């Protein structure tokens, strides 16, 4: 792990990097019938990561 990666992990509440599957699961849900009544929403899949 590089120093830059270590510094980024300090800014993530869970202290671990995201996996592409985390985003894919959210996208799949938005495309499913389960989200059929959801309109105009944004969902951040970032574990609250803060950028300075």
PDB file of N, CA and C in Angstrom:
ATOM      1  N   UNK A   1       0.851  -1.176   0.000  1.00  0.00           N
ATOM      2  CA  UNK A   1       0.000   0.000   0.000  1.00  0.00           C
ATOM      3  C   UNK A   1       0.898   1.242   0.000  1.00  0.00           C
ATOM      4  N   UNK A   2       0.550   2.176  -0.859  1.00  0.00           N
ATOM      5  CA  UNK A   2       1.324   3.413  -0.929  1.00  0.00           C
ATOM      6  C   UNK A   2       0.896   4.357   0.189  1.00  0.00           C
ATOM      7  N   UNK A   3       1.690   5.360   0.407  1.00  0.00           N
ATOM      8  CA  UNK A   3       1.358   6.364   1.425  1.00  0.00           C
ATOM      9  C   UNK A   3       0.088   7.111   1.031  1.00  0.00           C
ATOM     10  N   UNK A   4      -0.070   7.358  -0.257  1.00  0.00           N
ATOM     11  CA  UNK A   4      -1.272   8.045  -0.720  1.00  0.00           C
ATOM     12  C   UNK A   4      -2.521   7.215  -0.431  1.00  0.00           C
ATOM     13  N   UNK A   5      -2.458   5.904  -0.660  1.00  0.00           N
ATOM     14  CA  UNK A   5      -3.602   5.033  -0.352  1.00  0.00           C
ATOM     15  C   UNK A   5      -3.891   5.048   1.147  1.00  0.00           C
ATOM     16  N   UNK A   6      -2.846   4.976   1.951  1.00  0.00           N
ATOM     17  CA  UNK A   6      -3.023   4.991   3.400  1.00  0.00           C
ATOM     18  C   UNK A   6      -3.677   6.290   3.852  1.00  0.00           C
ATOM     19  N   UNK A   7      -3.274   7.403   3.256  1.00  0.00           N
ATOM     20  CA  UNK A   7      -3.875   8.696   3.604  1.00  0.00           C
ATOM     21  C   UNK A   7      -5.342   8.746   3.209  1.00  0.00           C
ATOM     22  N   UNK A   8      -5.670   8.174   2.057  1.00  0.00           N
ATOM     23  CA  UNK A   8      -7.075   8.144   1.616  1.00  0.00           C
ATOM     24  C   UNK A   8      -7.919   7.301   2.566  1.00  0.00           C
ATOM     25  N   UNK A   9      -7.388   6.175   3.008  1.00  0.00           N
ATOM     26  CA  UNK A   9      -8.151   5.301   3.904  1.00  0.00           C
ATOM     27  C   UNK A   9      -8.491   5.996   5.219  1.00  0.00           C
ATOM     28  N   UNK A  10      -7.660   6.933   5.632  1.00  0.00           N
ATOM     29  CA  UNK A  10      -7.944   7.685   6.858  1.00  0.00           C
ATOM     30  C   UNK A  10      -9.196   8.538   6.712  1.00  0.00           C
ATOM     31  N   UNK A  11      -9.559   8.876   5.474  1.00  0.00           N
ATOM     32  CA  UNK A  11     -10.723   9.720   5.209  1.00  0.00           C
ATOM     33  C   UNK A  11     -12.003   8.910   5.004  1.00  0.00           C
ATOM     34  N   UNK A  12     -11.921   7.587   5.053  1.00  0.00           N
ATOM     35  CA  UNK A  12     -13.077   6.724   4.844  1.00  0.00           C
ATOM     36  C   UNK A  12     -13.521   6.162   6.189  1.00  0.00           C
ATOM     37  N   UNK A  13     -14.775   6.368   6.508  1.00  0.00           N
ATOM     38  CA  UNK A  13     -15.288   5.978   7.827  1.00  0.00           C
ATOM     39  C   UNK A  13     -15.066   4.496   8.142  1.00  0.00           C
ATOM     40  N   UNK A  14     -15.270   3.616   7.167  1.00  0.00           N
ATOM     41  CA  UNK A  14     -15.093   2.181   7.419  1.00  0.00           C
ATOM     42  C   UNK A  14     -13.638   1.749   7.373  1.00  0.00           C
ATOM     43  N   UNK A  15     -12.760   2.620   6.879  1.00  0.00           N
ATOM     44  CA  UNK A  15     -11.333   2.318   6.870  1.00  0.00           C
ATOM     45  C   UNK A  15     -10.918   1.257   5.867  1.00  0.00           C
ATOM     46  N   UNK A  16     -11.707   1.089   4.812  1.00  0.00           N
ATOM     47  CA  UNK A  16     -11.345   0.115   3.777  1.00  0.00           C
ATOM     48  C   UNK A  16     -11.790   0.645   2.430  1.00  0.00           C
ATOM     49  N   UNK A  17     -11.116   0.162   1.382  1.00  0.00           N
ATOM     50  CA  UNK A  17     -11.444   0.595   0.037  1.00  0.00           C
ATOM     51  C   UNK A  17     -12.750  -0.043  -0.430  1.00  0.00           C
ATOM     52  N   UNK A  18     -13.410   0.648  -1.340  1.00  0.00           N
ATOM     53  CA  UNK A  18     -14.639   0.126  -1.922  1.00  0.00           C
ATOM     54  C   UNK A  18     -14.313  -0.926  -2.969  1.00  0.00           C
ATOM     55  N   UNK A  19     -15.285  -1.778  -3.196  1.00  0.00           N
ATOM     56  CA  UNK A  19     -15.200  -2.766  -4.262  1.00  0.00           C
ATOM     57  C   UNK A  19     -16.174  -2.352  -5.361  1.00  0.00           C
ATOM     58  N   UNK A  20     -15.850  -2.632  -6.616  1.00  0.00           N
ATOM     59  CA  UNK A  20     -16.791  -2.290  -7.692  1.00  0.00           C
ATOM     60  C   UNK A  20     -18.180  -2.895  -7.479  1.00  0.00           C
ATOM     61  N   UNK A  21     -18.245  -4.022  -6.810  1.00  0.00           N
ATOM     62  CA  UNK A  21     -19.549  -4.665  -6.588  1.00  0.00           C
ATOM     63  C   UNK A  21     -20.464  -3.819  -5.715  1.00  0.00           C
ATOM     64  N   UNK A  22     -19.904  -2.971  -4.854  1.00  0.00           N
ATOM     65  CA  UNK A  22     -20.745  -2.113  -4.016  1.00  0.00           C
ATOM     66  C   UNK A  22     -21.566  -1.172  -4.895  1.00  0.00           C
ATOM     67  N   UNK A  23     -20.921  -0.592  -5.874  1.00  0.00           N
ATOM     68  CA  UNK A  23     -21.610   0.320  -6.785  1.00  0.00           C
ATOM     69  C   UNK A  23     -22.545  -0.471  -7.698  1.00  0.00           C
ATOM     70  N   UNK A  24     -22.087  -1.613  -8.186  1.00  0.00           N
ATOM     71  CA  UNK A  24     -22.900  -2.427  -9.089  1.00  0.00           C
ATOM     72  C   UNK A  24     -24.206  -2.847  -8.426  1.00  0.00           C
ATOM     73  N   UNK A  25     -24.165  -3.179  -7.155  1.00  0.00           N
ATOM     74  CA  UNK A  25     -25.387  -3.590  -6.453  1.00  0.00           C
ATOM     75  C   UNK A  25     -26.384  -2.446  -6.349  1.00  0.00           C
ATOM     76  N   UNK A  26     -25.896  -1.242  -6.137  1.00  0.00           N
ATOM     77  CA  UNK A  26     -26.784  -0.077  -6.066  1.00  0.00           C
ATOM     78  C   UNK A  26     -27.390   0.199  -7.435  1.00  0.00           C
ATOM     79  N   UNK A  27     -26.567   0.141  -8.475  1.00  0.00           N
ATOM     80  CA  UNK A  27     -27.062   0.356  -9.837  1.00  0.00           C
ATOM     81  C   UNK A  27     -28.113  -0.698 -10.187  1.00  0.00           C
ATOM     82  N   UNK A  28     -27.845  -1.945  -9.836  1.00  0.00           N
ATOM     83  CA  UNK A  28     -28.801  -3.024 -10.119  1.00  0.00           C
ATOM     84  C   UNK A  28     -30.122  -2.776  -9.398  1.00  0.00           C
ATOM     85  N   UNK A  29     -30.046  -2.283  -8.157  1.00  0.00           N
ATOM     86  CA  UNK A  29     -31.286  -2.013  -7.423  1.00  0.00           C
ATOM     87  C   UNK A  29     -32.074  -0.887  -8.090  1.00  0.00           C
ATOM     88  N   UNK A  30     -31.382   0.204  -8.476  1.00  0.00           N
ATOM     89  CA  UNK A  30     -32.076   1.306  -9.143  1.00  0.00           C
ATOM     90  C   UNK A  30     -32.723   0.846 -10.449  1.00  0.00           C
ATOM     91  N   UNK A  31     -32.140  -0.130 -11.120  1.00  0.00           N
ATOM     92  CA  UNK A  31     -32.684  -0.635 -12.383  1.00  0.00           C
ATOM     93  C   UNK A  31     -33.766  -1.696 -12.169  1.00  0.00           C
ATOM     94  N   UNK A  32     -33.973  -2.113 -10.930  1.00  0.00           N
ATOM     95  CA  UNK A  32     -34.933  -3.182 -10.647  1.00  0.00           C
ATOM     96  C   UNK A  32     -36.332  -2.635 -10.405  1.00  0.00           C
ATOM     97  N   UNK A  33     -37.292  -3.534 -10.370  1.00  0.00           N
ATOM     98  CA  UNK A  33     -38.671  -3.134 -10.071  1.00  0.00           C
ATOM     99  C   UNK A  33     -38.813  -2.669  -8.630  1.00  0.00           C
ATOM    100  N   UNK A  34     -37.882  -3.061  -7.769  1.00  0.00           N
ATOM    101  CA  UNK A  34     -37.914  -2.619  -6.374  1.00  0.00           C
ATOM    102  C   UNK A  34     -37.758  -1.114  -6.221  1.00  0.00           C
ATOM    103  N   UNK A  35     -37.167  -0.478  -7.211  1.00  0.00           N
ATOM    104  CA  UNK A  35     -36.979   0.970  -7.176  1.00  0.00           C
ATOM    105  C   UNK A  35     -37.976   1.673  -8.094  1.00  0.00           C
ATOM    106  N   UNK A  36     -39.042   0.985  -8.443  1.00  0.00           N
ATOM    107  CA  UNK A  36     -40.007   1.514  -9.391  1.00  0.00           C
ATOM    108  C   UNK A  36     -40.720   2.776  -8.954  1.00  0.00           C
ATOM    109  N   UNK A  37     -40.709   3.075  -7.666  1.00  0.00           N
ATOM    110  CA  UNK A  37     -41.396   4.268  -7.178  1.00  0.00           C
ATOM    111  C   UNK A  37     -40.406   5.361  -6.780  1.00  0.00           C
ATOM    112  N   UNK A  38     -39.123   5.145  -7.066  1.00  0.00           N
ATOM    113  CA  UNK A  38     -38.071   6.114  -6.747  1.00  0.00           C
ATOM    114  C   UNK A  38     -37.870   7.003  -7.967  1.00  0.00           C
ATOM    115  N   UNK A  39     -37.926   8.318  -7.751  1.00  0.00           N
ATOM    116  CA  UNK A  39     -37.716   9.256  -8.850  1.00  0.00           C
ATOM    117  C   UNK A  39     -36.720  10.331  -8.445  1.00  0.00           C
ATOM    118  N   UNK A  40     -35.847  10.671  -9.363  1.00  0.00           N
ATOM    119  CA  UNK A  40     -34.952  11.815  -9.185  1.00  0.00           C
ATOM    120  C   UNK A  40     -34.065  11.766  -7.964  1.00  0.00           C
ATOM    121  N   UNK A  41     -33.544  10.624  -7.637  1.00  0.00           N
ATOM    122  CA  UNK A  41     -32.719  10.498  -6.441  1.00  0.00           C
ATOM    123  C   UNK A  41     -31.253  10.298  -6.785  1.00  0.00           C
ATOM    124  N   UNK A  42     -30.403  10.726  -5.888  1.00  0.00           N
ATOM    125  CA  UNK A  42     -28.972  10.454  -5.968  1.00  0.00           C
ATOM    126  C   UNK A  42     -28.590   9.690  -4.717  1.00  0.00           C
ATOM    127  N   UNK A  43     -27.758   8.716  -4.884  1.00  0.00           N
ATOM    128  CA  UNK A  43     -27.300   7.936  -3.749  1.00  0.00           C
ATOM    129  C   UNK A  43     -25.784   7.870  -3.806  1.00  0.00           C
ATOM    130  N   UNK A  44     -25.133   8.335  -2.779  1.00  0.00           N
ATOM    131  CA  UNK A  44     -23.680   8.313  -2.733  1.00  0.00           C
ATOM    132  C   UNK A  44     -23.221   6.985  -2.174  1.00  0.00           C
ATOM    133  N   UNK A  45     -22.393   6.287  -2.914  1.00  0.00           N
ATOM    134  CA  UNK A  45     -21.829   5.018  -2.474  1.00  0.00           C
ATOM    135  C   UNK A  45     -20.356   5.307  -2.216  1.00  0.00           C
ATOM    136  N   UNK A  46     -20.092   6.014  -1.111  1.00  0.00           N
ATOM    137  CA  UNK A  46     -18.734   6.460  -0.842  1.00  0.00           C
ATOM    138  C   UNK A  46     -18.325   6.345   0.630  1.00  0.00           C
ATOM    139  N   UNK A  47     -19.160   5.734   1.427  1.00  0.00           N
ATOM    140  CA  UNK A  47     -18.906   5.579   2.860  1.00  0.00           C
ATOM    141  C   UNK A  47     -18.565   6.903   3.534  1.00  0.00           C
ATOM    142  N   UNK A  48     -19.077   7.989   3.005  1.00  0.00           N
ATOM    143  CA  UNK A  48     -18.855   9.288   3.624  1.00  0.00           C
ATOM    144  C   UNK A  48     -17.452   9.826   3.442  1.00  0.00           C
ATOM    145  N   UNK A  49     -16.739   9.361   2.427  1.00  0.00           N
ATOM    146  CA  UNK A  49     -15.370   9.833   2.199  1.00  0.00           C
ATOM    147  C   UNK A  49     -15.367  11.340   2.016  1.00  0.00           C
ATOM    148  N   UNK A  50     -14.456  11.986   2.676  1.00  0.00           N
ATOM    149  CA  UNK A  50     -14.341  13.441   2.620  1.00  0.00           C
ATOM    150  C   UNK A  50     -13.156  13.821   1.733  1.00  0.00           C
ATOM    151  N   UNK A  51     -13.398  14.744   0.823  1.00  0.00           N
ATOM    152  CA  UNK A  51     -12.323  15.276  -0.012  1.00  0.00           C
ATOM    153  C   UNK A  51     -12.011  16.683   0.456  1.00  0.00           C
ATOM    154  N   UNK A  52     -10.757  16.973   0.581  1.00  0.00           N
ATOM    155  CA  UNK A  52     -10.322  18.306   1.032  1.00  0.00           C
ATOM    156  C   UNK A  52      -9.719  19.069  -0.120  1.00  0.00           C
TER     157      UNK A  52
END
